[in-house]
Short mmCIF file of C-alpha atoms in Angstrom, two decimals:
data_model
loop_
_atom_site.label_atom_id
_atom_site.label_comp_id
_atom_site.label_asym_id
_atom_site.label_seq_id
_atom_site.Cartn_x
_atom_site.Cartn_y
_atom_site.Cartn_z
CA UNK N 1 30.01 -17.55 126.26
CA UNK N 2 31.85 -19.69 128.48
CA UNK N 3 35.06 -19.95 126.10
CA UNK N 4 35.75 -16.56 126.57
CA UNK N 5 35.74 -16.22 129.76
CA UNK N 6 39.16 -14.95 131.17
CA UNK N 7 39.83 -17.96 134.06
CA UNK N 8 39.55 -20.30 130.42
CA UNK N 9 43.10 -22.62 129.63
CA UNK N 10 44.13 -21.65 126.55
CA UNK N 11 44.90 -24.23 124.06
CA UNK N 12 45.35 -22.48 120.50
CA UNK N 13 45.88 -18.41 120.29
CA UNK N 14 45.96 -16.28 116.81
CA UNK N 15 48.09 -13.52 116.26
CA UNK N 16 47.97 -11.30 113.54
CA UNK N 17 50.35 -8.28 112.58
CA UNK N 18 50.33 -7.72 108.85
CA UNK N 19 51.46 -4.21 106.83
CA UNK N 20 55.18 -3.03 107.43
CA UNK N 21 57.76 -5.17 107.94
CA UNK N 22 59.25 -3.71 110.50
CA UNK N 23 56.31 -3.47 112.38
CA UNK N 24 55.97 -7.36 111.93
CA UNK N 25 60.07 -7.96 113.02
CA UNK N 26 58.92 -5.67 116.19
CA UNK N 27 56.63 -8.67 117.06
CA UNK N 28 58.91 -11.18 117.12
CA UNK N 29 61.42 -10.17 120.69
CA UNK N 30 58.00 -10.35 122.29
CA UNK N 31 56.30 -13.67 120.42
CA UNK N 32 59.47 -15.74 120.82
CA UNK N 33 59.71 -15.70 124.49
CA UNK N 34 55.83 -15.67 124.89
CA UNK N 35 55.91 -19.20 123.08
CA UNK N 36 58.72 -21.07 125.12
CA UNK N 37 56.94 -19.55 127.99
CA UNK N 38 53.25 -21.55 127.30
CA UNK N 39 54.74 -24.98 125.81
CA UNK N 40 51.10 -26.17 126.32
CA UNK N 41 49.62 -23.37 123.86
CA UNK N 42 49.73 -23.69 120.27
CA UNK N 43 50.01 -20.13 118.79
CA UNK N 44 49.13 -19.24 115.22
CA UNK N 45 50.93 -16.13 114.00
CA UNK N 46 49.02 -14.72 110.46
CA UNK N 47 50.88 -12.14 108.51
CA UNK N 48 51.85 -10.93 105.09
CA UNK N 49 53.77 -13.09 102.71
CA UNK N 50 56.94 -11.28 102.60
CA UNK N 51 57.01 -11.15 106.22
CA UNK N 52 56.77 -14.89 106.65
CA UNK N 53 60.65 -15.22 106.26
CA UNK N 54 61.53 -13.40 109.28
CA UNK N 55 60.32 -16.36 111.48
CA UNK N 56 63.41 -18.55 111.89
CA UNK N 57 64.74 -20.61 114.44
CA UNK N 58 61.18 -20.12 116.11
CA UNK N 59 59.50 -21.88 118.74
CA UNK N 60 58.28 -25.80 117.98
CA UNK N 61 54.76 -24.30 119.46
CA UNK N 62 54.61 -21.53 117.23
CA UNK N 63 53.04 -21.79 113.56
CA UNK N 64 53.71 -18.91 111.22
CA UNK N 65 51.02 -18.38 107.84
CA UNK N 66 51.99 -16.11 105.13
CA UNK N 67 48.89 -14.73 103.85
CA UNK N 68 48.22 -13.45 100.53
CA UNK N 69 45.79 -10.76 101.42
CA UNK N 70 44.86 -10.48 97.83
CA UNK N 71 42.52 -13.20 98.26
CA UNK N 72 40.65 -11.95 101.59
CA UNK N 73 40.35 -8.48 99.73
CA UNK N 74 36.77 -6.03 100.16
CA UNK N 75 34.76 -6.14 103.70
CA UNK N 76 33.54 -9.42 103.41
CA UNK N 77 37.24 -10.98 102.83
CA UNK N 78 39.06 -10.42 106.34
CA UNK N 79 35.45 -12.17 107.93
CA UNK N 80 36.46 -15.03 105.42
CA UNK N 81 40.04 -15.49 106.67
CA UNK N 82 38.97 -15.33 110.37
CA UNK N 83 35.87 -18.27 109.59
CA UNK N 84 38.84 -20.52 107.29
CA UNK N 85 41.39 -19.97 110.54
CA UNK N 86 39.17 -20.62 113.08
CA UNK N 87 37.59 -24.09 111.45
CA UNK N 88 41.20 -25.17 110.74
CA UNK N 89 42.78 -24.15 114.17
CA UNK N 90 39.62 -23.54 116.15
CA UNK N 91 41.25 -20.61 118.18
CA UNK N 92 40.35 -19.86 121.97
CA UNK N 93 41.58 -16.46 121.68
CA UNK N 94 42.64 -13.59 119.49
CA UNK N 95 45.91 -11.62 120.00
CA UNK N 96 45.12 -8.65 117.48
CA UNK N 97 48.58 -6.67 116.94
CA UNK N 98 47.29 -4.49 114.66
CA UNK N 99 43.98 -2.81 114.60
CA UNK N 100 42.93 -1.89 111.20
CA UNK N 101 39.82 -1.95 109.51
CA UNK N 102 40.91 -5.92 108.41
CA UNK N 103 41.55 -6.74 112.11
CA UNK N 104 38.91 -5.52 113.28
CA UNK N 105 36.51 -7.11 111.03
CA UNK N 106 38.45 -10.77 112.32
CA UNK N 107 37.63 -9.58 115.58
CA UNK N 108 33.99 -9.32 115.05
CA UNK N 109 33.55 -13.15 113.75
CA UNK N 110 35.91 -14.55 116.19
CA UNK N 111 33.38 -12.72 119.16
CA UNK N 112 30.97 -13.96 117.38
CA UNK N 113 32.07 -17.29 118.12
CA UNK N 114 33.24 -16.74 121.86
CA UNK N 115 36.60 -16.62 121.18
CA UNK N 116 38.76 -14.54 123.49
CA UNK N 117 39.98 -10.92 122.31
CA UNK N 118 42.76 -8.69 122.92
CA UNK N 119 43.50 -6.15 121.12
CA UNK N 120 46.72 -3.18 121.09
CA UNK N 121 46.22 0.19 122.12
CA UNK N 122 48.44 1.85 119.61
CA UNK N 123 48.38 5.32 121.48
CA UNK N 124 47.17 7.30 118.46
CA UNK N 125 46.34 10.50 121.17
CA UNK N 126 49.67 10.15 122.57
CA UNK N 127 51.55 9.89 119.38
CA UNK N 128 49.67 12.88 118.39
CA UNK N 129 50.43 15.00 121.05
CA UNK N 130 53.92 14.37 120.41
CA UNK N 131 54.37 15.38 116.32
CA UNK N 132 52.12 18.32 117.05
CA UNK N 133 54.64 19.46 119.51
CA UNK N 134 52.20 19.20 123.29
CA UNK N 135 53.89 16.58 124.57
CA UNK N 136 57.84 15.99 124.72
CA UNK N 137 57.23 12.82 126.38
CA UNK N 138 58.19 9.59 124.90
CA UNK N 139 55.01 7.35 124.98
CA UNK N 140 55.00 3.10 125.31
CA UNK N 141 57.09 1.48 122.93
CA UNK N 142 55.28 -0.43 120.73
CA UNK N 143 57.34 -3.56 122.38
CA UNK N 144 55.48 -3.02 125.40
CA UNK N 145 52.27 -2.11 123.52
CA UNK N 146 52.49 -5.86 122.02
CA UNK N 147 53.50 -7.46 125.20
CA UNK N 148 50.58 -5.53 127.24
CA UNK N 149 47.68 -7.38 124.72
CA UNK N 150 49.30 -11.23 125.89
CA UNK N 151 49.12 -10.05 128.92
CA UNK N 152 45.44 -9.07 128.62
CA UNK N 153 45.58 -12.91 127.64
CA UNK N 154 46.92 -13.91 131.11
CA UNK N 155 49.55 -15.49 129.14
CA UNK N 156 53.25 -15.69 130.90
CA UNK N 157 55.47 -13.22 128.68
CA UNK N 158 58.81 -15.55 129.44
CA UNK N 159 62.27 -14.13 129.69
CA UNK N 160 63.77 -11.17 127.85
CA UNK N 161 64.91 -11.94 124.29
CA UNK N 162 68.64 -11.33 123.22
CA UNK N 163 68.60 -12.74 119.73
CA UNK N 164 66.62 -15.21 117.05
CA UNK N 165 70.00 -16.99 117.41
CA UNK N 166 70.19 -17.78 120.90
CA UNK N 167 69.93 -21.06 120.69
CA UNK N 168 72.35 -21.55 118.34
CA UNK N 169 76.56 -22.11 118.79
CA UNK N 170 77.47 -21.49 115.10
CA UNK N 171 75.72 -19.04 112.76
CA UNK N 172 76.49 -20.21 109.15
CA UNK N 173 75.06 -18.76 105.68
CA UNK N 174 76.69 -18.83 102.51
CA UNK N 175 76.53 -15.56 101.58
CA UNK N 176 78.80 -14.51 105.03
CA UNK N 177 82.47 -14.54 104.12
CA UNK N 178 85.26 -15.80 106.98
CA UNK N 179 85.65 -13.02 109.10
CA UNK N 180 89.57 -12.67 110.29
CA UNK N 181 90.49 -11.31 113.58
CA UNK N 182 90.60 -7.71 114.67
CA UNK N 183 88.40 -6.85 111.28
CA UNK N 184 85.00 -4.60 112.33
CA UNK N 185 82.15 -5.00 109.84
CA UNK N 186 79.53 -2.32 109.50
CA UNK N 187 75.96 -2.68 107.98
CA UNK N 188 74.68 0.16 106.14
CA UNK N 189 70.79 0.26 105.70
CA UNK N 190 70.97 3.83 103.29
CA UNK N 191 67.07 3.39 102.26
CA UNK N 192 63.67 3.64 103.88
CA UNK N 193 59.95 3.52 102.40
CA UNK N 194 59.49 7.63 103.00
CA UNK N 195 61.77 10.54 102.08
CA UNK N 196 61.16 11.86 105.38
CA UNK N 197 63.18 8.72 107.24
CA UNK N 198 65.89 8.97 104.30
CA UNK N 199 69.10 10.45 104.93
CA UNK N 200 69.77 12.15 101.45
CA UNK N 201 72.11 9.87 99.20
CA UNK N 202 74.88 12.28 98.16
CA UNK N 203 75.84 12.75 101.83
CA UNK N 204 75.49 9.02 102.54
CA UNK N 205 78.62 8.33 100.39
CA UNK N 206 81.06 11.05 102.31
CA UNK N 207 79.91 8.42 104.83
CA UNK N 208 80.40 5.53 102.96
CA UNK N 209 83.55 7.01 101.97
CA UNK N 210 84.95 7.70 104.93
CA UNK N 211 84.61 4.56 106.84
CA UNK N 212 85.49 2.43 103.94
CA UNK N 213 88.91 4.30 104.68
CA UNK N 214 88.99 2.87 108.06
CA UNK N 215 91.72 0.09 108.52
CA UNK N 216 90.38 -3.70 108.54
CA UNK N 217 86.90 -2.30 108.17
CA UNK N 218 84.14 -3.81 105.65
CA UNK N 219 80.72 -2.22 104.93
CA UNK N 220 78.00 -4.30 104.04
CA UNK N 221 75.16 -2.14 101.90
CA UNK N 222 71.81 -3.53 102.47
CA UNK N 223 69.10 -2.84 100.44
CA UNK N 224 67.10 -5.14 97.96
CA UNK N 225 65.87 -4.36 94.35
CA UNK N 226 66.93 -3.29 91.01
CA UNK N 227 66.96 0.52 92.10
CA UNK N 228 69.56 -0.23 95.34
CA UNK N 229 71.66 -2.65 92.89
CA UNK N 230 71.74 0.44 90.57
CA UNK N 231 72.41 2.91 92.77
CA UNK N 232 75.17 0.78 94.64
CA UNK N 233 77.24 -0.15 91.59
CA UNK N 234 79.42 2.84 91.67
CA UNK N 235 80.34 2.50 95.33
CA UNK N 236 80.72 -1.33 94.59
CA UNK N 237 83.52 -0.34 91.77
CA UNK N 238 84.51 2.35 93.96
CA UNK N 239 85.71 0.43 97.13
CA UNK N 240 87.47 -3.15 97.48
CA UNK N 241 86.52 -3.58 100.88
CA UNK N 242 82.92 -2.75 100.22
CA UNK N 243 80.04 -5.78 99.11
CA UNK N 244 76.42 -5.22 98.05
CA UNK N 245 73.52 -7.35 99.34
CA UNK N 246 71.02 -6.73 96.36
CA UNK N 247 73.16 -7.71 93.87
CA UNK N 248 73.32 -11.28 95.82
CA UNK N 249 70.89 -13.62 95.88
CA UNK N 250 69.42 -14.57 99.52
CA UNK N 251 66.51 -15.11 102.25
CA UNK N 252 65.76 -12.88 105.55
CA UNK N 253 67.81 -15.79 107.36
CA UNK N 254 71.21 -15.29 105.21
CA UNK N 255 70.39 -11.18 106.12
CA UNK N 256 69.90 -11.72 109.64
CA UNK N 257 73.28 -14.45 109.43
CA UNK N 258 75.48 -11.94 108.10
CA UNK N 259 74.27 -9.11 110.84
CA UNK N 260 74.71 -11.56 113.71
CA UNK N 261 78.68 -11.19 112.39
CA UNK N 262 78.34 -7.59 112.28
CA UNK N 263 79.70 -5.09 114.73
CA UNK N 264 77.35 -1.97 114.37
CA UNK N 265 74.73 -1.07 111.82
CA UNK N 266 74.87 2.09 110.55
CA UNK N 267 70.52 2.46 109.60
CA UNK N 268 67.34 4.69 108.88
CA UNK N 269 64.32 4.55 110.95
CA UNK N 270 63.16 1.45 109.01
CA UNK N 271 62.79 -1.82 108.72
CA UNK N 272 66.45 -2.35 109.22
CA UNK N 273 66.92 -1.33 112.52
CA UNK N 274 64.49 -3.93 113.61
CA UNK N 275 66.12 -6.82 112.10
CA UNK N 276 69.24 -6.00 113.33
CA UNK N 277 67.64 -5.82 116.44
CA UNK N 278 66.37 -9.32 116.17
CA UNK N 279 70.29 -10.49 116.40
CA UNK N 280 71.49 -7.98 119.06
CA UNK N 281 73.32 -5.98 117.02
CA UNK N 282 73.75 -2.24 118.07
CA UNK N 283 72.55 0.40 115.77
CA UNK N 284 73.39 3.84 114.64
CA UNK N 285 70.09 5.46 113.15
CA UNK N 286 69.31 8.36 111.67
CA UNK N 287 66.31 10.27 112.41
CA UNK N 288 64.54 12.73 110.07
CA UNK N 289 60.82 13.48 110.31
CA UNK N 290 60.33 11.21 112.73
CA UNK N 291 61.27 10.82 116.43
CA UNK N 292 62.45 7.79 119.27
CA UNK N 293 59.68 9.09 121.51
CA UNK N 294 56.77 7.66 118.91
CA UNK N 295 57.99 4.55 120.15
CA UNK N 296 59.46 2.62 117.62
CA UNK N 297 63.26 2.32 118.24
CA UNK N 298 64.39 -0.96 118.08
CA UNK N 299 64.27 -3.75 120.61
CA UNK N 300 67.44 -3.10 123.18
CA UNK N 301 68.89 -0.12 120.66
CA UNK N 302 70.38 2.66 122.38
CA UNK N 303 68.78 6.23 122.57
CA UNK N 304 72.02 7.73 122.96
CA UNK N 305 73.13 5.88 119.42
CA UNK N 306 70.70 7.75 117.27
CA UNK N 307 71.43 10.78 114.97
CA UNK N 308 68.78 13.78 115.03
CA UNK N 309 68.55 17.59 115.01
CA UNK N 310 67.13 19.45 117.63
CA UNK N 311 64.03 21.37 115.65
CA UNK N 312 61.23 22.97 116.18
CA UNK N 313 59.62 21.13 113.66
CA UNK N 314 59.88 17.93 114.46
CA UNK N 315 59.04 15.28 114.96
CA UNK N 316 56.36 16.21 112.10
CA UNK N 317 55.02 12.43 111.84
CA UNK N 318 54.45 9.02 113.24
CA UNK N 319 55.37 7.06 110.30
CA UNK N 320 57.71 9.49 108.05
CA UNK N 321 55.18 9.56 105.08
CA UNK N 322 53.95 13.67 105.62
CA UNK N 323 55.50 16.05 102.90
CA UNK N 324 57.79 18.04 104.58
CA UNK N 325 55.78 21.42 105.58
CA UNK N 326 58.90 23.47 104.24
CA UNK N 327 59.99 21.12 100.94
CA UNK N 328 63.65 20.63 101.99
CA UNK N 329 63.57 18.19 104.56
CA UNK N 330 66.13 20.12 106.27
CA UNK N 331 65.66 17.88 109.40
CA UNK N 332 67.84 15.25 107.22
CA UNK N 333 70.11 17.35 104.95
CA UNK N 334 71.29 19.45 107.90
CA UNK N 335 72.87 16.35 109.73
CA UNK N 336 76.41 16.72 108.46
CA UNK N 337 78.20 13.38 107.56
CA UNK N 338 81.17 14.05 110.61
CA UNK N 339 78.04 13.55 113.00
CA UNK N 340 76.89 10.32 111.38
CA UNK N 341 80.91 9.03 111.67
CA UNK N 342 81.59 10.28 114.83
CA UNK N 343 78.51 8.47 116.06
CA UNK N 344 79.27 4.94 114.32
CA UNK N 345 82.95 4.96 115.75
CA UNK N 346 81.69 5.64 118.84
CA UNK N 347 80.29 2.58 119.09
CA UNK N 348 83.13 0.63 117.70
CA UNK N 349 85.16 2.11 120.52
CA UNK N 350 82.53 0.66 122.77
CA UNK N 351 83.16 -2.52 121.56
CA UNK N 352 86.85 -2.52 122.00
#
């Protein structure tokens, strides 16, 4: 049909990126610039509910839905949400950041209706050659995986993205305390979805511990839930110059408000990483089960900052959700604490 055809003007694009959050935050140092590139495009960015938060300060042009995917549930509910979208937006393409089995029934309508396409290539061979141990190689971030389906679009990709507050002087929440001269402030994601990403919690606080020690230094624990306001309370009574975020109330902006003012995140491979990411903040992560080369280190984070073992074993999966083949997770318990503080101070010095 003729509105599919490549040489069309676009007018109104979809997105869609639901599931992990930090697969959605991943979308955002690429969506951002894409939108202040194409003023004359109106782009329609679907995702999950929770996710929806993440979008602030965004582009006039850019429209952000939280769907509740409860309602579009079974094979005939994704074909639903693609026929409600396109009468209420009337699409002339399809940026599909995801590729699932929900995505890909959206893609079949919007053909259907001669609506453009693009789709990612997530790289599942090359990913696969990499946790099996054939390939050392690190294969396309899934930045430039993400970037590489807009520009199957013909869309202009803009400039490179430093932060969701780049457009803004002053950076004010209520939940960020004044932050005096010469103090250094240091984030500390502890948590991720899958053993296999988590760094195991009794040798977290020897970290804790130790850098709470550190003159005009003040850790931030991040986390969110009943089980991280549990498991923080001790350190909280513990430490004067150390403040929980679960046991305060607040939104993805007063999170990414208080890591703007941060100095270095100390992180998992999670979720974490990639918000910090969205304000430019450098990160120390630790790496279990999983590896840098699958592609998903955050946007502008340093390979050199990240903490893993050299084993023959991993990396052992993509996503960090494989038992591990040996039932220690060794790959995490055998990274002492002095590497994880040696690393973080590191890049304080840096910053000096």
């Amino acid at each position: 049909m003729a509105r599919s055809n490549i040489n069309t003007v676009l007018k109104s694009v979809l997105i869609t990126r639901f599931s992990a959050l930090g697969d959605v935050a991943m979308t955002i140092p690429i969506v951002y610039p894409l939108c202040e590139a194409n003023p004359q495009v109106n782009f329609v960015f679907a995702t999950s509910k929770m996710a929806e938060g993440l979008f602030i300060n965004r582009p006039s042009n850019l429209i952000v839905l939280g769907i509740d995917l409860d309602k579009y549930h079974g094979l005939t509910g994704p074909m639903r949400l693609a026929r409600n979208l396109h009468h209420r937006y009337d699409f002339d393409a399809f940026a599909d950041l995801h590729d699932v089995l929900r995505t890909k029934l959206m893609t079949a309508i919007f053909k259907h209706k001669g609506v453009m396409v693009a789709t990612i290539d997530k790289g599942r061979k090359e990913k696969r050659k990499v946790i099996t141990g054939k390939s050392k190689e690190p294969v396309m971030s899934t930045h430039a995986r993400y970037r590489a389906v807009f520009k199957q679009l013909r869309l202009n990709l803009g400039e490179e993205f430093t932060s969701i507050f780049a457009h803004n002087e002053t950076i004010k929440s209520p939940i960020v305390p004044a932050k005096d001269d010469g103090e250094r402030w240091i984030a500390v994601a502890p948590f991720s979805r899958h053993q296999g990403k988590e760094y195991p919690w009794e040798q977290m606080q020897l970290v804790i511990g130790e850098m709470s020690r550190w003159e005009h230094c003040h850790l931030f624990l991040m986390g969110g839930g009943k089980k991280e306001r549990d498991t923080f309370d001790p350190i909280m009574r513990r430490y004067t110059n150390v403040l929980s975020l679960p046991h305060i109330k607040h939104s993805f902006a007063d999170e990414l408000a208080l890591l703007a003012h941060c100095d270095v995140m100390l992180t998992m491979d999670s979720a974490n990483m990639h918000l910090a990411s969205l304000v430019g903040l450098p990160t120390v992560s630790v790496w279990g089960a999983t590896h840098p080369n699958c592609g998903f280190l955050g946007w502008h984070q340093a390979f050199r900052d990240t903490v893993q073992l050299d084993l023959d074993c991993r990396p052992c999966s993509v996503f960090g959700n494989k038992k591990c083949r040996y039932g220690d997770y060794h790959c995490l318990h055998d990274i002492s604490p002095e590497m994880i503080i040696k690393k973080v101070n590191t890049v304080l010095e840096r910053l000096q």
